[in-house]
Amino acid sequence: MATTEVLLDGTHDSRQLRNALGRFPTGVTVITTGAHGKREGLTANSFSALSLDPPLVLWSIVRKAASLPAFLASGHFAINVLAANQPEMSHRFATPAADKFGGLDVEDGLGGSPLLPGALASFECATERTIEGGDHILFVGRVLRMRYSDGDPLIFSGGRYCTALPMRSPTATQDIDAVWVGLG
Ligand SMILES: Cc1cc2nc3c(=O)[nH]c(=O)nc-3n(C[C@H](O)[C@H](O)[C@H](O)COP(=O)(O)O)c2cc1C
């Protein structure tokens, strides 16, 4: 197995940072907002759980994103977790466009944040705070309402869309069960 080591001394190639970060697989979300009747949304894999009590989630948006002013103005956003059969939805919301919602049968969620059809889960949030983080702005949201369905998630790993295969090993399953029981 070939290993690459890079010292981050300011002269490194940012592609190498992306390559290393891409070793960490994530789900794929589309995060939406609906400030003043104008819908905005972007594909984001920076979404993460933050706190169970209170229920908080976080994600980050690049400062130069066209949709950033709408997210800052709105005070609400919705996380739409994409299902395994939605790579086109991911592509649509990762591509700049005047109206990314054309032809989509969306539902208006809390605060006017659009909920996408076919999503595996949605988290409707009020913005709790924003934090500056380098070339990104971090959004912390309080979850006000959520929905979830059965199905498989879309995965992003190594710069590619993938699907997840659950491990069938009984010991692996038992170990995870024990961890969750431990967390209450
Ligand atoms: C899988 C994937 C994950 C992404 N994750 C993020 C992210 O977490 N934050 C972000 O700012 N952009 C992310 N992007 C890029 C944005 O989706 C893209 O720049 C989009 O055009 C921004 O929309 P806007 O210009 O309408 O604001 C991601 C793109 C892809 C394909």
mmCIF file of C-alpha atoms in Angstrom, residues 26-180:
data_model
loop_
_atom_site.group_PDB
_atom_site.id
_atom_site.type_symbol
_atom_site.label_atom_id
_atom_site.label_comp_id
_atom_site.label_asym_id
_atom_site.label_seq_id
_atom_site.Cartn_x
_atom_site.Cartn_y
_atom_site.Cartn_z
ATOM 1 C CA THR A 26 -19.493 10.907 3.924
ATOM 2 C CA GLY A 27 -23.147 10.955 3.018
ATOM 3 C CA VAL A 28 -24.420 13.606 0.610
ATOM 4 C CA THR A 29 -26.960 16.290 1.496
ATOM 5 C CA VAL A 30 -28.672 19.155 -0.261
ATOM 6 C CA ILE A 31 -29.073 22.076 2.133
ATOM 7 C CA THR A 32 -31.826 24.533 1.281
ATOM 8 C CA THR A 33 -33.212 27.820 2.481
ATOM 9 C CA GLY A 34 -36.114 29.975 1.394
ATOM 10 C CA ALA A 35 -35.448 33.516 2.521
ATOM 11 C CA HIS A 36 -38.007 36.048 1.252
ATOM 12 C CA GLY A 37 -39.619 33.567 -1.143
ATOM 13 C CA LYS A 38 -36.392 32.951 -3.107
ATOM 14 C CA ARG A 39 -35.264 29.330 -2.898
ATOM 15 C CA GLU A 40 -31.562 28.508 -2.671
ATOM 16 C CA GLY A 41 -29.768 25.216 -2.160
ATOM 17 C CA LEU A 42 -26.406 23.543 -2.505
ATOM 18 C CA THR A 43 -24.954 20.062 -2.334
ATOM 19 C CA ALA A 44 -22.904 19.617 0.850
ATOM 20 C CA ASN A 45 -21.032 16.720 2.405
ATOM 21 C CA SER A 46 -19.822 18.800 5.381
ATOM 22 C CA PHE A 47 -23.018 17.973 7.302
ATOM 23 C CA SER A 48 -22.503 16.326 10.681
ATOM 24 C CA ALA A 49 -24.359 15.557 13.878
ATOM 25 C CA LEU A 50 -23.216 17.846 16.719
ATOM 26 C CA SER A 51 -25.380 17.329 19.820
ATOM 27 C CA LEU A 52 -28.274 15.091 20.897
ATOM 28 C CA ASP A 53 -29.451 17.297 23.789
ATOM 29 C CA PRO A 54 -30.100 19.928 22.603
ATOM 30 C CA PRO A 55 -30.487 18.538 19.068
ATOM 31 C CA LEU A 56 -27.825 20.363 17.040
ATOM 32 C CA VAL A 57 -26.278 19.724 13.630
ATOM 33 C CA LEU A 58 -23.569 21.543 11.693
ATOM 34 C CA TRP A 59 -22.330 22.097 8.141
ATOM 35 C CA SER A 60 -20.096 24.563 6.364
ATOM 36 C CA ILE A 61 -20.395 26.648 3.221
ATOM 37 C CA VAL A 62 -17.604 28.169 1.170
ATOM 38 C CA ARG A 63 -17.524 31.971 1.535
ATOM 39 C CA LYS A 64 -17.802 32.560 -2.206
ATOM 40 C CA ALA A 65 -20.997 30.475 -2.569
ATOM 41 C CA ALA A 66 -23.761 32.411 -4.343
ATOM 42 C CA SER A 67 -26.306 31.077 -1.829
ATOM 43 C CA LEU A 68 -24.417 32.237 1.294
ATOM 44 C CA PRO A 69 -26.272 35.603 1.653
ATOM 45 C CA ALA A 70 -29.637 33.775 1.562
ATOM 46 C CA PHE A 71 -28.551 31.338 4.303
ATOM 47 C CA LEU A 72 -27.294 34.235 6.454
ATOM 48 C CA ALA A 73 -30.516 36.231 5.947
ATOM 49 C CA SER A 74 -32.997 33.398 6.413
ATOM 50 C CA GLY A 75 -32.410 32.094 9.939
ATOM 51 C CA HIS A 76 -33.667 28.667 8.828
ATOM 52 C CA PHE A 77 -32.333 25.847 6.664
ATOM 53 C CA ALA A 78 -33.270 22.275 5.795
ATOM 54 C CA ILE A 79 -30.828 19.379 5.430
ATOM 55 C CA ASN A 80 -32.012 16.880 2.792
ATOM 56 C CA VAL A 81 -30.072 13.592 3.089
ATOM 57 C CA LEU A 82 -29.870 12.058 -0.394
ATOM 58 C CA ALA A 83 -30.773 8.452 -1.146
ATOM 59 C CA ALA A 84 -28.527 6.107 -3.141
ATOM 60 C CA ASN A 85 -30.589 6.708 -6.304
ATOM 61 C CA GLN A 86 -30.126 10.513 -6.216
ATOM 62 C CA PRO A 87 -26.667 11.289 -7.690
ATOM 63 C CA GLU A 88 -28.398 13.509 -10.307
ATOM 64 C CA MET A 89 -29.968 15.545 -7.480
ATOM 65 C CA SER A 90 -26.490 16.000 -6.004
ATOM 66 C CA HIS A 91 -25.136 17.107 -9.386
ATOM 67 C CA ARG A 92 -28.036 19.526 -9.925
ATOM 68 C CA PHE A 93 -27.423 21.343 -6.624
ATOM 69 C CA ALA A 94 -23.632 21.368 -7.051
ATOM 70 C CA THR A 95 -23.969 23.170 -10.402
ATOM 71 C CA PRO A 96 -24.454 26.963 -10.415
ATOM 72 C CA ALA A 97 -27.860 27.940 -11.855
ATOM 73 C CA ALA A 98 -30.333 30.813 -11.532
ATOM 74 C CA ASP A 99 -33.030 28.387 -10.328
ATOM 75 C CA LYS A 100 -31.864 24.935 -9.253
ATOM 76 C CA PHE A 101 -35.431 23.934 -8.273
ATOM 77 C CA GLY A 102 -37.011 24.071 -11.772
ATOM 78 C CA GLY A 103 -39.324 21.084 -12.366
ATOM 79 C CA LEU A 104 -38.880 19.706 -8.841
ATOM 80 C CA ASP A 105 -41.927 18.964 -6.714
ATOM 81 C CA VAL A 106 -40.644 20.504 -3.454
ATOM 82 C CA GLU A 107 -42.544 21.115 -0.237
ATOM 83 C CA ASP A 108 -42.029 24.271 1.823
ATOM 84 C CA GLY A 109 -40.675 23.332 5.245
ATOM 85 C CA LEU A 110 -40.318 25.449 8.390
ATOM 86 C CA GLY A 111 -39.132 28.983 7.635
ATOM 87 C CA GLY A 112 -39.778 28.330 3.924
ATOM 88 C CA SER A 113 -36.802 25.956 3.500
ATOM 89 C CA PRO A 114 -37.594 23.568 0.614
ATOM 90 C CA LEU A 115 -37.853 19.811 1.289
ATOM 91 C CA LEU A 116 -36.785 17.692 -1.687
ATOM 92 C CA PRO A 117 -38.720 14.707 -3.023
ATOM 93 C CA GLY A 118 -37.114 11.294 -2.498
ATOM 94 C CA ALA A 119 -34.754 12.339 0.308
ATOM 95 C CA LEU A 120 -33.880 9.633 2.827
ATOM 96 C CA ALA A 121 -34.157 12.058 5.752
ATOM 97 C CA SER A 122 -34.684 15.749 6.354
ATOM 98 C CA PHE A 123 -33.766 17.977 9.279
ATOM 99 C CA GLU A 124 -35.537 21.348 9.439
ATOM 100 C CA CYS A 125 -33.411 23.726 11.482
ATOM 101 C CA ALA A 126 -33.226 27.210 12.943
ATOM 102 C CA THR A 127 -29.760 28.737 12.687
ATOM 103 C CA GLU A 128 -28.318 28.721 16.214
ATOM 104 C CA ARG A 129 -25.041 30.414 15.308
ATOM 105 C CA THR A 130 -22.481 30.898 12.552
ATOM 106 C CA ILE A 131 -18.724 30.602 13.036
ATOM 107 C CA GLU A 132 -15.942 31.748 10.715
ATOM 108 C CA GLY A 133 -13.658 28.908 9.652
ATOM 109 C CA GLY A 134 -10.999 29.916 7.124
ATOM 110 C CA ASP A 135 -12.527 30.051 3.650
ATOM 111 C CA HIS A 136 -15.805 28.573 4.978
ATOM 112 C CA ILE A 137 -18.605 29.679 7.336
ATOM 113 C CA LEU A 138 -19.847 27.056 9.766
ATOM 114 C CA PHE A 139 -23.606 26.900 10.436
ATOM 115 C CA VAL A 140 -24.869 25.344 13.654
ATOM 116 C CA GLY A 141 -28.579 24.542 13.514
ATOM 117 C CA ARG A 142 -31.148 23.489 16.079
ATOM 118 C CA VAL A 143 -33.313 20.690 14.696
ATOM 119 C CA LEU A 144 -37.003 21.668 14.924
ATOM 120 C CA ARG A 145 -38.507 18.803 12.911
ATOM 121 C CA MET A 146 -37.170 15.723 11.156
ATOM 122 C CA ARG A 147 -38.374 12.928 8.905
ATOM 123 C CA TYR A 148 -36.679 9.715 7.901
ATOM 124 C CA SER A 149 -37.507 6.708 5.738
ATOM 125 C CA ASP A 150 -36.096 3.270 5.073
ATOM 126 C CA GLY A 151 -33.586 3.045 2.231
ATOM 127 C CA ASP A 152 -29.921 3.324 1.314
ATOM 128 C CA PRO A 153 -27.905 6.548 1.463
ATOM 129 C CA LEU A 154 -25.798 8.084 -1.286
ATOM 130 C CA ILE A 155 -22.125 7.976 -0.260
ATOM 131 C CA PHE A 156 -19.277 10.267 -1.384
ATOM 132 C CA SER A 157 -15.808 8.731 -1.044
ATOM 133 C CA GLY A 158 -12.530 9.440 -2.799
ATOM 134 C CA GLY A 159 -14.260 12.047 -4.985
ATOM 135 C CA ARG A 160 -16.806 9.502 -6.301
ATOM 136 C CA TYR A 161 -20.409 8.574 -5.614
ATOM 137 C CA CYS A 162 -20.768 5.150 -3.997
ATOM 138 C CA THR A 163 -23.309 2.999 -2.210
ATOM 139 C CA ALA A 164 -22.791 1.395 1.197
ATOM 140 C CA LEU A 165 -22.650 -2.338 1.866
ATOM 141 C CA PRO A 166 -23.547 -3.206 5.475
ATOM 142 C CA MET A 167 -21.138 -5.607 7.213
ATOM 143 C CA ARG A 168 -22.754 -8.954 7.834
ATOM 144 C CA SER A 169 -20.298 -10.063 10.541
ATOM 145 C CA PRO A 170 -22.261 -10.666 13.785
ATOM 146 C CA THR A 171 -19.362 -9.445 15.957
ATOM 147 C CA ALA A 172 -19.178 -6.096 14.142
ATOM 148 C CA THR A 173 -22.940 -5.597 14.646
ATOM 149 C CA GLN A 174 -22.792 -6.568 18.327
ATOM 150 C CA ASP A 175 -19.885 -4.181 18.928
ATOM 151 C CA ILE A 176 -21.816 -1.222 17.475
ATOM 152 C CA ASP A 177 -24.951 -2.147 19.463
ATOM 153 C CA ALA A 178 -22.843 -2.101 22.659
ATOM 154 C CA VAL A 179 -21.475 1.374 21.842
ATOM 155 C CA TRP A 180 -24.972 2.841 21.349
#
